[in-house]
Coordinates of C-alpha atoms and ligand atoms in Angstrom, one line a residue:
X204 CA 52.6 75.6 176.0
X205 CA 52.0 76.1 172.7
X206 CA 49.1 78.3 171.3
X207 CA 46.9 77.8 168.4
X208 CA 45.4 81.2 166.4
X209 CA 43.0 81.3 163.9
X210 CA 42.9 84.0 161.3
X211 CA 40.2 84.5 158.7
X212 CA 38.8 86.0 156.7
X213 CA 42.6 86.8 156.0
X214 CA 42.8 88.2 152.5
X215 CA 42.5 92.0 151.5
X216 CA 40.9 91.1 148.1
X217 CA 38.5 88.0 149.1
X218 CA 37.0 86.9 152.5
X219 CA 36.8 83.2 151.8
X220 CA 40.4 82.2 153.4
X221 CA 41.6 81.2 156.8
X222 CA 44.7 79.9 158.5
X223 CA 45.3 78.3 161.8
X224 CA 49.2 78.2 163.0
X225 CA 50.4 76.4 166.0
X226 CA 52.9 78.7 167.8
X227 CA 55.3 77.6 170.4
X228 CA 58.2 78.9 171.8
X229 CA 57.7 82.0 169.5
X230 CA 57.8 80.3 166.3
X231 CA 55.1 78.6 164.0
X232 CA 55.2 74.6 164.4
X233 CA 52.6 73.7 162.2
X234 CA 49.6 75.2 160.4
X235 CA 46.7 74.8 157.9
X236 CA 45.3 77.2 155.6
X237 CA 41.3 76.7 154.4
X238 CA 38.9 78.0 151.7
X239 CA 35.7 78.4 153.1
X240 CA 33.5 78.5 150.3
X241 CA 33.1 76.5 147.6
X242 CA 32.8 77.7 144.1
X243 CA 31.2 74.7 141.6
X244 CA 32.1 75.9 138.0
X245 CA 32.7 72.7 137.0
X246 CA 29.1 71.3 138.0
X247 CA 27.6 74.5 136.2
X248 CA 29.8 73.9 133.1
X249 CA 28.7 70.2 133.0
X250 CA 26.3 69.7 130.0
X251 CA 26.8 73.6 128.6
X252 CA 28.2 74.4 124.9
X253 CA 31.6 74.5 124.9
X254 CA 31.9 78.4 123.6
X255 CA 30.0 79.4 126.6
X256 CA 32.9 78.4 128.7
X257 CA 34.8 80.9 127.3
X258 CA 32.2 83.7 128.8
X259 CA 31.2 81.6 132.1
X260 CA 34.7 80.6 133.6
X261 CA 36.1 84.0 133.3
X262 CA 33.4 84.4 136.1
X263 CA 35.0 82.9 138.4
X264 CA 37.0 85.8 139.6
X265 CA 37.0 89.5 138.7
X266 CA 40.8 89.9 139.5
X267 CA 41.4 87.4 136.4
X268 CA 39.2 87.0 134.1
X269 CA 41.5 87.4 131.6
X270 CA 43.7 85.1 132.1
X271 CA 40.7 82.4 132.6
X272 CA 38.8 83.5 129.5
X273 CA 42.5 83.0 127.3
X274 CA 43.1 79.9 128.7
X275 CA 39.1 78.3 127.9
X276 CA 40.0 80.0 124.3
X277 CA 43.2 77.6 124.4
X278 CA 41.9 74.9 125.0
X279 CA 39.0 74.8 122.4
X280 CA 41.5 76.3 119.9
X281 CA 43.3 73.2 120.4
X282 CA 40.1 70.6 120.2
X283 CA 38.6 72.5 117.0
X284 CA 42.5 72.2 115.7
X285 CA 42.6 76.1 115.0
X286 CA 45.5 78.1 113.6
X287 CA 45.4 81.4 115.8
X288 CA 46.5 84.2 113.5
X289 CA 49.4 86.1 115.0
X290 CA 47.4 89.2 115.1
X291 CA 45.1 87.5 117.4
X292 CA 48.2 85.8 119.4
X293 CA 49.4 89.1 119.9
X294 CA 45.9 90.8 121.1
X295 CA 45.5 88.0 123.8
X296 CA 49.0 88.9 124.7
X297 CA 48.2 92.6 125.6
X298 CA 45.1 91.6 127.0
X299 CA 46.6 89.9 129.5
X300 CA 49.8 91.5 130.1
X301 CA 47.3 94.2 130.6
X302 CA 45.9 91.7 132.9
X303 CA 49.5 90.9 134.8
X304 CA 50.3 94.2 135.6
X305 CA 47.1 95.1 136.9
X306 CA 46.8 92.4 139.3
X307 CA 50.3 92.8 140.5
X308 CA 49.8 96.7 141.3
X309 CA 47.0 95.3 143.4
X310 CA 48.7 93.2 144.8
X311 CA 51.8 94.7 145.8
X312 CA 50.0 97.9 147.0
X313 CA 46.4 97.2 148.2
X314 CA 47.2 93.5 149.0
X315 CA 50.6 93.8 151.2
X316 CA 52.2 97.3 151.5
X317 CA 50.2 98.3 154.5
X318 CA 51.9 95.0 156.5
X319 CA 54.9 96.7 156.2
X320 CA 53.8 100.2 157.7
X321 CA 52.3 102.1 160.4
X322 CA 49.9 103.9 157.9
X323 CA 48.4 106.3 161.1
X324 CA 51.8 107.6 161.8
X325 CA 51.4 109.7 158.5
X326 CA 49.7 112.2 160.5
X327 CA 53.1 113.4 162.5
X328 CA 54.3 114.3 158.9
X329 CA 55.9 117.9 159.4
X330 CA 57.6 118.4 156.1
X331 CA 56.6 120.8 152.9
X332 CA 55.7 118.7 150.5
X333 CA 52.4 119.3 149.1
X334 CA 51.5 115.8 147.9
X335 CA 52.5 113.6 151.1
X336 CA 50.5 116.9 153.5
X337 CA 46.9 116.2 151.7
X338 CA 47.5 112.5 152.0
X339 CA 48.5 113.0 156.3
X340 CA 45.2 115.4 156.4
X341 CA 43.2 112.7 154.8
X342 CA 44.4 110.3 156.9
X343 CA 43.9 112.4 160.1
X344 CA 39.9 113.1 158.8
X345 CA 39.6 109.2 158.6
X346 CA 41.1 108.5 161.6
X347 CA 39.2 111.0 163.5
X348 CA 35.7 109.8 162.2
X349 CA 36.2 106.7 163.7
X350 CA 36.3 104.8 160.3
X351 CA 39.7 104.6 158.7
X352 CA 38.9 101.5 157.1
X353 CA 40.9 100.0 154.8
X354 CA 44.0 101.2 157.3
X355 CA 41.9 100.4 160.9
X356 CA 41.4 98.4 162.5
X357 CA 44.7 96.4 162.2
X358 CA 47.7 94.7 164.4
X359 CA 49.6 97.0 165.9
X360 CA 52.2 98.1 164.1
X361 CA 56.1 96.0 165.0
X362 CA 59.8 96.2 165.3
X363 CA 59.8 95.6 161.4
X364 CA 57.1 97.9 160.5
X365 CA 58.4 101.2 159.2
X366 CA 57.2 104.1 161.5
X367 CA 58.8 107.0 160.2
X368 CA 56.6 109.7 159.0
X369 CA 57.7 111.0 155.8
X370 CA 58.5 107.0 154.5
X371 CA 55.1 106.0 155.4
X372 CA 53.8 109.6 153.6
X373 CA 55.4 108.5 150.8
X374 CA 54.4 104.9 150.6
X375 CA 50.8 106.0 151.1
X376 CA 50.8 108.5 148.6
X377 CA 52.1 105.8 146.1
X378 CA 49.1 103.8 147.0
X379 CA 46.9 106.1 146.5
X380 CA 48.3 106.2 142.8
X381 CA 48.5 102.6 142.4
X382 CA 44.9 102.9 142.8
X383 CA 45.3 105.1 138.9
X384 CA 47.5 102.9 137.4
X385 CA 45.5 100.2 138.3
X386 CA 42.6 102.0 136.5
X387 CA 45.2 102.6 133.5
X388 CA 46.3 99.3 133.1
X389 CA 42.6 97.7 133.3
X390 CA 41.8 100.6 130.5
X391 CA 44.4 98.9 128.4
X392 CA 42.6 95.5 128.5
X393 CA 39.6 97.1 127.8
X394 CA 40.8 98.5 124.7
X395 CA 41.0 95.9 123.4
X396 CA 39.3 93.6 125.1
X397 CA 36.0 95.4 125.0
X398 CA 35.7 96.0 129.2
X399 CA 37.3 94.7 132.2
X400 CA 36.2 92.6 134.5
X401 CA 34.9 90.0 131.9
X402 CA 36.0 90.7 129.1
X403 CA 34.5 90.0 125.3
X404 CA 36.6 89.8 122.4
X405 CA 38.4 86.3 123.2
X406 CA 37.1 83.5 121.2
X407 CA 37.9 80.1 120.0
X408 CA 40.2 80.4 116.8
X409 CA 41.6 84.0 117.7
X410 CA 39.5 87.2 118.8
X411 CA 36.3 89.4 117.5
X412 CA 37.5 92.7 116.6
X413 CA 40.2 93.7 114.1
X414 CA 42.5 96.4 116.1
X415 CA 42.6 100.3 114.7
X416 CA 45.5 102.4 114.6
X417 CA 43.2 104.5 117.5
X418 CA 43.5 101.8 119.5
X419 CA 46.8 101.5 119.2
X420 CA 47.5 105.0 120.0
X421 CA 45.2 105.3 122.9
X422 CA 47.0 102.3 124.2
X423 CA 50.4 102.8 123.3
X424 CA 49.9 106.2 125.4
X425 CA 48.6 104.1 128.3
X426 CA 51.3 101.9 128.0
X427 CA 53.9 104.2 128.2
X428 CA 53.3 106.1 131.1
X429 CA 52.4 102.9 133.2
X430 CA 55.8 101.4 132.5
X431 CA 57.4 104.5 133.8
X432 CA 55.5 104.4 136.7
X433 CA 56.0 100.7 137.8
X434 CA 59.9 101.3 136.9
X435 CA 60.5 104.2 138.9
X436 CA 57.7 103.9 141.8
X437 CA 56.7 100.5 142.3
X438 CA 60.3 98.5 141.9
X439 CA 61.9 101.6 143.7
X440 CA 59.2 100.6 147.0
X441 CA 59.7 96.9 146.3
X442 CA 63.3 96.9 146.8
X443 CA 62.8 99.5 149.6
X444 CA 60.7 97.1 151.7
X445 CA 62.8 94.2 150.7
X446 CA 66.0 95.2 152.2
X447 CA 64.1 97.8 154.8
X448 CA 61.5 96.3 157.2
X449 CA 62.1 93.2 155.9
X450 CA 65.6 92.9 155.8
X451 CA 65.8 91.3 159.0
X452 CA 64.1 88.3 157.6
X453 CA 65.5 88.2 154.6
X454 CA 68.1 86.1 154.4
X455 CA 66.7 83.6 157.2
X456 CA 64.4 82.9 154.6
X457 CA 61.7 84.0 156.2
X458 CA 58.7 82.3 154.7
X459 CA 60.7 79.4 152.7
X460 CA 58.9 76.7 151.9
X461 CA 59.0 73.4 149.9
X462 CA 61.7 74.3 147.7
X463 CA 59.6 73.1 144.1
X464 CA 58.6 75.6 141.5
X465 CA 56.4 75.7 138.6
X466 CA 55.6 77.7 135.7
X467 CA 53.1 76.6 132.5
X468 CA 54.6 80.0 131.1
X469 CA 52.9 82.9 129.6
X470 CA 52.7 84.9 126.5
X471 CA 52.7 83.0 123.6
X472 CA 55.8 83.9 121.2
X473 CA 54.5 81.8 118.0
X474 CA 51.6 79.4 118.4
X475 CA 48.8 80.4 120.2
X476 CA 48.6 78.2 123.3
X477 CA 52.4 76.1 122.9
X478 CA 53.6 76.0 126.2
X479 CA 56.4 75.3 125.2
X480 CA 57.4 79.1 123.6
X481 CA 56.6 81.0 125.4
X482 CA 57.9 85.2 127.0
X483 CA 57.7 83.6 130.2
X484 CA 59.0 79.8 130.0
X485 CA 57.2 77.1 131.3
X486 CA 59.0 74.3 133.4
X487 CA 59.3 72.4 137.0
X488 CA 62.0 72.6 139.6
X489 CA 62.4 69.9 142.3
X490 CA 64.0 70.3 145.2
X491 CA 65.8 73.2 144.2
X492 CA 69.2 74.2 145.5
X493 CA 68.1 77.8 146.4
X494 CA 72.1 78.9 147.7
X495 CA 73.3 77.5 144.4
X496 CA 70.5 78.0 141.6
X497 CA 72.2 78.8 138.5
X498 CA 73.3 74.7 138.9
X499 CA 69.7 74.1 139.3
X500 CA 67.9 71.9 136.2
X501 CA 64.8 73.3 135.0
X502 CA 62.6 70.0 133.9
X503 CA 60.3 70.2 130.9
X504 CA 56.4 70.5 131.9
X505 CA 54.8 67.3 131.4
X506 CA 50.8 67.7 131.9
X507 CA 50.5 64.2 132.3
X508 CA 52.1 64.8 135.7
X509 CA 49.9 66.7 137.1
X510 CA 47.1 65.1 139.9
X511 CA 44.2 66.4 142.4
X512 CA 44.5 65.4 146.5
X513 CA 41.4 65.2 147.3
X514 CA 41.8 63.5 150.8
X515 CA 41.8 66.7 152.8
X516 CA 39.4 68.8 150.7
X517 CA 35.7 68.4 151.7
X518 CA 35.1 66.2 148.2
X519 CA 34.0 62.7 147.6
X520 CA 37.5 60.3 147.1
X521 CA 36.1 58.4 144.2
X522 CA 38.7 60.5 141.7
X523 CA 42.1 61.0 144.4
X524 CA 45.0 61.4 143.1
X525 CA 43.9 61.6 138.9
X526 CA 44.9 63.9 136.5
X527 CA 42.4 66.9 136.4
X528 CA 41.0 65.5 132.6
X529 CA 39.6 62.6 134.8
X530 CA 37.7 64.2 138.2
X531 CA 34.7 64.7 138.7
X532 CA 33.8 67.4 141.0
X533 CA 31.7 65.7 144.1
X534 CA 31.3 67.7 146.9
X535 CA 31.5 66.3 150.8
X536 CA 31.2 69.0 153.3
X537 CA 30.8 66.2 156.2
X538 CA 33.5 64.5 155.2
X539 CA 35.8 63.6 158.4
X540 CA 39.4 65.3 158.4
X541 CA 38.6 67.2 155.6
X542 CA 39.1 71.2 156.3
X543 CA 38.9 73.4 153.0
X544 CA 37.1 73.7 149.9
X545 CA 40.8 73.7 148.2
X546 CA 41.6 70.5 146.3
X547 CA 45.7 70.0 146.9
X548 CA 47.1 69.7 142.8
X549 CA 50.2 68.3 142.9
X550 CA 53.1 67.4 140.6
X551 CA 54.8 64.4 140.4
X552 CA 53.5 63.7 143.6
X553 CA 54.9 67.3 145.4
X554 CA 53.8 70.5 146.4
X555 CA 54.9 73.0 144.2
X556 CA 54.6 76.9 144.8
X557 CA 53.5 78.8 141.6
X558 CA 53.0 82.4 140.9
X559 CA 56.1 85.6 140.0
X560 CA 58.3 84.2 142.0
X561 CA 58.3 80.3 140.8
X562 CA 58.1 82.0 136.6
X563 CA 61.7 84.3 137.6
X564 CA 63.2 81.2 139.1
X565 CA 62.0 78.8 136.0
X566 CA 63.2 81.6 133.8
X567 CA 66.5 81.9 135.8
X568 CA 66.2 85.3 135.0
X569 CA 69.4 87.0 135.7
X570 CA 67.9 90.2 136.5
X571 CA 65.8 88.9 139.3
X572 CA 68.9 87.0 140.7
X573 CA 70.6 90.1 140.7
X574 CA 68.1 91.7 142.1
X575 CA 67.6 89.5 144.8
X576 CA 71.2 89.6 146.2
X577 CA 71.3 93.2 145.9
X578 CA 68.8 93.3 149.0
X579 CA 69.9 90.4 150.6
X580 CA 66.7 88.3 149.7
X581 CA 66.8 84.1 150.0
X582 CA 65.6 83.1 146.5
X583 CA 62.8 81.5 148.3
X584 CA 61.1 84.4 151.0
X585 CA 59.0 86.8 151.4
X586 CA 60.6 89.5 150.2
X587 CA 61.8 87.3 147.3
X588 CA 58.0 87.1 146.3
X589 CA 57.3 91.1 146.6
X590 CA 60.7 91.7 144.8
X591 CA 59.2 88.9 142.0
X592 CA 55.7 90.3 141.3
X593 CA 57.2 94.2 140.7
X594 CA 59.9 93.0 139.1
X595 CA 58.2 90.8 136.4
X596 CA 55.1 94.0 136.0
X597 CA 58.1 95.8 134.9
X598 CA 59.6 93.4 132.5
X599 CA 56.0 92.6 131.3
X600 CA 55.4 96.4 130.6
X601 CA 58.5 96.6 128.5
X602 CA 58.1 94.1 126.5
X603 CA 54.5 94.3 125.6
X604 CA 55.9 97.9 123.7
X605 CA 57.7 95.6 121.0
X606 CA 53.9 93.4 120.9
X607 CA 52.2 96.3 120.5
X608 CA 54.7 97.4 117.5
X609 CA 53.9 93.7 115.8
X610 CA 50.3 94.2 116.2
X611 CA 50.3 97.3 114.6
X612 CA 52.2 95.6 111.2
X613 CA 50.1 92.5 111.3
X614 CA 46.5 95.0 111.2
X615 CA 48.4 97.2 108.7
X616 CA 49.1 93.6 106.5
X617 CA 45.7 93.1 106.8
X618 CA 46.1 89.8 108.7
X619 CA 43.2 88.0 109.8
X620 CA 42.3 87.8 113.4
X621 CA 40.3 84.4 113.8
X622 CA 40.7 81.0 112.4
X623 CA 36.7 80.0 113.1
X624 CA 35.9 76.4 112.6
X625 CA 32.9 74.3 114.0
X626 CA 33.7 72.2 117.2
X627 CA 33.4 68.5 117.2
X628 CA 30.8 66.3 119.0
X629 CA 33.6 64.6 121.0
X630 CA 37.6 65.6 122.1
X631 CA 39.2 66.7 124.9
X632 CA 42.3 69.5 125.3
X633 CA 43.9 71.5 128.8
X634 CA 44.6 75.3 128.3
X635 CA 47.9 75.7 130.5
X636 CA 48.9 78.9 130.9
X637 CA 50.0 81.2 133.6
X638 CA 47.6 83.8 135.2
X639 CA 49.1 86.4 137.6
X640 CA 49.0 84.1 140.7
X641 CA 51.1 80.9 138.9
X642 CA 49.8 78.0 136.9
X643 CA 45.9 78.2 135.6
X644 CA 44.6 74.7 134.1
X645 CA 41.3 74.3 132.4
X646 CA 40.3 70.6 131.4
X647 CA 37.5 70.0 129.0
X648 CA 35.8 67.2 127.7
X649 CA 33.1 67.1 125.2
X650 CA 30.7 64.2 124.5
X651 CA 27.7 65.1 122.3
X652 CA 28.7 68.6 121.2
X653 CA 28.4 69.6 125.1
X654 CA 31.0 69.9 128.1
X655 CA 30.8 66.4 129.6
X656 CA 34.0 67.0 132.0
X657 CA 35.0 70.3 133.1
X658 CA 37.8 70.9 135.5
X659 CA 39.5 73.9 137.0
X660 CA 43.2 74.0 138.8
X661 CA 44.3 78.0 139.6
X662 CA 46.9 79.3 141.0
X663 CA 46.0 79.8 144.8
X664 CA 44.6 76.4 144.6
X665 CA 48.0 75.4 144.2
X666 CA 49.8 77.7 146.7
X667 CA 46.9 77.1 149.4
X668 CA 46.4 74.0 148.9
X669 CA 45.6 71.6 151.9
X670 CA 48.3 68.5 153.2
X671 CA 48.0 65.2 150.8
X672 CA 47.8 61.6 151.4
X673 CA 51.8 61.8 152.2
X674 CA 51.0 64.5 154.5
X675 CA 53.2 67.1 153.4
X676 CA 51.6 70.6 153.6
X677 CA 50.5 72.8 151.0
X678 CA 53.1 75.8 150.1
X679 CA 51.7 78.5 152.1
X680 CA 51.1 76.1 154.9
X681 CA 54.6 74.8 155.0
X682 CA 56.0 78.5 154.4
X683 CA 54.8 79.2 157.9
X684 CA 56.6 77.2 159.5
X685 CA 58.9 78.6 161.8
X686 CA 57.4 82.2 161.4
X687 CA 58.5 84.3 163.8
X688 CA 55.2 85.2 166.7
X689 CA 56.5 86.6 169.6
X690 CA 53.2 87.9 170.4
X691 CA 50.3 85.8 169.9
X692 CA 48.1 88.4 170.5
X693 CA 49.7 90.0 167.4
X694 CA 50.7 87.6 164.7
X695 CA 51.7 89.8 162.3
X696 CA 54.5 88.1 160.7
X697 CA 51.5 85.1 159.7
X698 CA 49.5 87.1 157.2
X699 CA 53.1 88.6 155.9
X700 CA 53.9 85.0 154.7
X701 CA 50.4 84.3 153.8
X702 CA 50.0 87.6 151.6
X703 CA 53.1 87.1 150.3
X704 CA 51.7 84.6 148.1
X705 CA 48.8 87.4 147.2
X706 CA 46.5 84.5 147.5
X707 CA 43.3 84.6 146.0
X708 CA 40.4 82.1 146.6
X709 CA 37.4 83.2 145.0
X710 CA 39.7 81.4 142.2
X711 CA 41.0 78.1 144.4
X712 CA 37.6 77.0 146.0
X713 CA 35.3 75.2 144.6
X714 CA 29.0 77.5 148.8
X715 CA 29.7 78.9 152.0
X716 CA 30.3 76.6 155.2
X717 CA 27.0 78.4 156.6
X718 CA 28.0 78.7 160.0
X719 CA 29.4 81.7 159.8
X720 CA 31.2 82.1 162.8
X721 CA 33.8 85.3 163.4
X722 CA 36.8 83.3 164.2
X723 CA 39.1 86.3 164.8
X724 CA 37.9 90.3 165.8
X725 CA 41.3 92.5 164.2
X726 CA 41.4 95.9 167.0
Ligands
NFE821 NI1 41.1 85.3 141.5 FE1 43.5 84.1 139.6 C1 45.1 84.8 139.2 C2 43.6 82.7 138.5 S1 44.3 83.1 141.3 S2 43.0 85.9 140.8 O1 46.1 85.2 139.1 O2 43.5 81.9 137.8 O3 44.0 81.5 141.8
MG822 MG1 38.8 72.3 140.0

């Protein structure tokens, strides 16, 4: 007989996600993942002057506001026909390489290391070294107060997980330090973003401040030391866990899911906001051949292509199936068979999984491929995804060294930083661009000087996104199909594929459901 378990809240970073899988005969035969809470930016945008959306949608999330605020700044640098300076270009692409690289270390550490580990066998570590003892002594202390929290409670711990003592001494120790570089790379975007979360120097036309040569220092030295930190720690544990616990799963593809991929690209290499140059490429894939992908075509974006499912999300059906430029956000919490606040984007009619992985595989980057046969990883898995988010913080670090070098000429030319013109009453433009999760969208429309429509597609609304009219499932839904569970009272392999896709849905939603029922107690 087949089971049915509900998991939420089910994130490490937000609370307002939950998934219900079907399992029978050990295996996941169907499942749907939900936002709880709605979010309604684009109602409080409605009516607003257009530069304020540059300071308000960032607050939709304090993981990436950066990557919001750019992509508001894109879009009006488009309608008031702007030509970003490349001083500015280059700030925005520190800012939020800053941004990537944060996020990912977050990710890959806080997010999804510990589903990998037994972090309370730490405290049988017997060996010398002075760094992995403290953290086994402060693990014992929390353990022994009754409140280990973040580590306890959790599922117990499973064939896969890795048990050994000194591993898991060292793996803990490195997240304790992610929880530094973290800090580090967030100090970066504050240099010169003025603070993070939220930042303040990203405006229509370029940015605010002209960049110092101590700014460029203080972050050049920041810079460096990150980099060597992500090469030689983070990848190192990446690939450890990808051919270690997970092995096993790996070339199953364990957590595959619609093969289709897409990328609008990140950091701009000439034009500010031109998808179409761009560090990390923009571009679809359909039905990709994942055994075979160097054969694989990488189609052109096309924005038009884009459209909003709205027949399982709890909104009015008025606008189904439109480009974003066209909806109208209209909630429906009664509606019947609706079950999440996450609208289901789609493109070209599909399901399409964005975020590291889905830019590597549009990039047909040859160092990921590599990488990814080393340890035995299915181009499309989960440890394909935790290989794809340390890899690409390491090729981001590296490469923002030869932006930071440019920026440096450009303030010592004397180049301007802002190209400020006055907005029109009317227009409309999308900022596409890719935050740390996948493909970020912001649609604007002005009438009157004022935002008339305002719509938001991120990342995790994509990857979490609900079944469409066609009922095919949304990514992470159909990745967990046939998920190993052979114990339902321990479903540990679920949230692996879930967090795989470091979902975030403070971002995808669009109030609280108000009932507020504990549908799961974890220990
Ligand atoms: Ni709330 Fe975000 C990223 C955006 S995810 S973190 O990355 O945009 O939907
Ligand atoms: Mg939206």
């Amino acid at each position: 007989m087949a089971d049915v378990i509900r998991l939420g809240p089910v994130g490490r970073i937000n609370e307002e996600m939950s998934v219900e899988v079907t399992v029978d005969g050990g295996k996941v035969t169907d499942a749907r993942v939900a936002g709880t809470m709605a979010r309604g930016f684009e109602a409080i945008l409605r009516g607003k002057d257009p530069r304020d959306a540059v300071v308000i949608a960032q607050r939709i999330c304090g993981i990436c506001p950066a990557p919001h605020a750019v992509t508001v700044a894109q879009a009006l640098d488009d309608i008031i026909d702007a030509r970003v300076p490349p001083a500015a270009r280059l700030v925005r692409n520190l800012i939020l390489g800053g941004a990537h690289v944060a996020s990912h270390i977050m990710s890959f550490y806080l997010g999804t290391l510990q589903d990998y580990i037994d972090p309370t066998a730490v405290v049988f570590y017997k060996g010398n070294d002075q760094r992995l003892r403290t953290v086994a002594r402060k693990m014992k202390i929390l353990l022994d107060s009754g409140d280990a929290a973040p580590f306890s409670p959790r599922f117990a711990a499973d064939a896969a997980s890795i048990k050994d003592p000194s591993a898991v001494a060292g793996l803990l120790a490195n997240y304790f330090d992610a929880l530094l570089a973290k800090r580090k790379a967030e100090t970066m975007v504050a240099i010169l973003a003025g603070r993070h979360p939220h930042i303040h120097t990203v405006v229509p036309g370029g940015v605010t401040i002209p960049v110092g040569q101590e700014q460029i220092t203080q972050f050049q030295f920041a810079l460096r030391e990150l980099g060597d930190w992500i090469e030689t720690v983070m990848l190192e544990d990446a690939k450890s866990l990808a051919a270690g616990p997970l092995g096993p799963f790996a070339s199953g593809a364990f957590g595959a899911g619609q093969p289709n991929f897409l990328s609008y690209g990140a950091f701009d290499l000439n034009i500010s906001g031109d998808y179409k140059d761009r560090f990390l490429p923009s571009g679809a894939v359909i039905a990709a051949d994942l055994r075979d992908f160097a054969k694989t075509t990488i189609r052109d974006l096309d924005p038009s292509k884009i459209t909003e499912s709205l027949r399982f999300a709890w909104y009015g059906e008025a606008y189904d199936g439109r480009n974003p430029a066209e909806v109208i956000t209209e909630f429906a919490p009664d509606k019947s068979g609706g079950y999440t606040f996450v609208k289901g984007p789609r493109y070209e009619s599909k399901p399409m999984e964005v975020g590291p992985l889905a830019r590597m595989l549009v990039k047909k980057d040859v160092g990921f491929m590599r990488l990814a046969r080393l340890t035995g990883a299915s181009l499309q898995s989960v440890p394909a995804r935790l290989l794809a988010r340390a890899y690409e913080a390491n090729l981001i670090v590296r490469r923002m060294v030869g932006w930071l070098d440019d920026l440096t000429a450009a303030m010592r030319a004397g180049e301007g930083i802002c190209d400020d013109k006055p907005l029109p009453d009317s227009g409309r433009s999308v900022g596409l661009l890719d935050a740390p999760r996948g493909a970020l969208g912001h649609w604007i429309s002005l009438d009157g000087g004022l935002i008339d429509i305002y719509q938001v597609v991120s990342p995790s609304t994509w990857n979490a996104s609900p079944r469409d009219p066609s009922f095919q499932r949304g990514p992470i839904e159909e990745a967990l199909i046939n998920t190993p569970v052979p114990d339902v009272a321990n479903p540990l392999n679920v949230l692996r594929v879930v967090r795989s896709f470091d979902p975030c849905l403070t971002c995808a939603v669009h109030v609280v459901d108000g009932t507020g029922g504990t549908f799961t107690k974890v220990g």
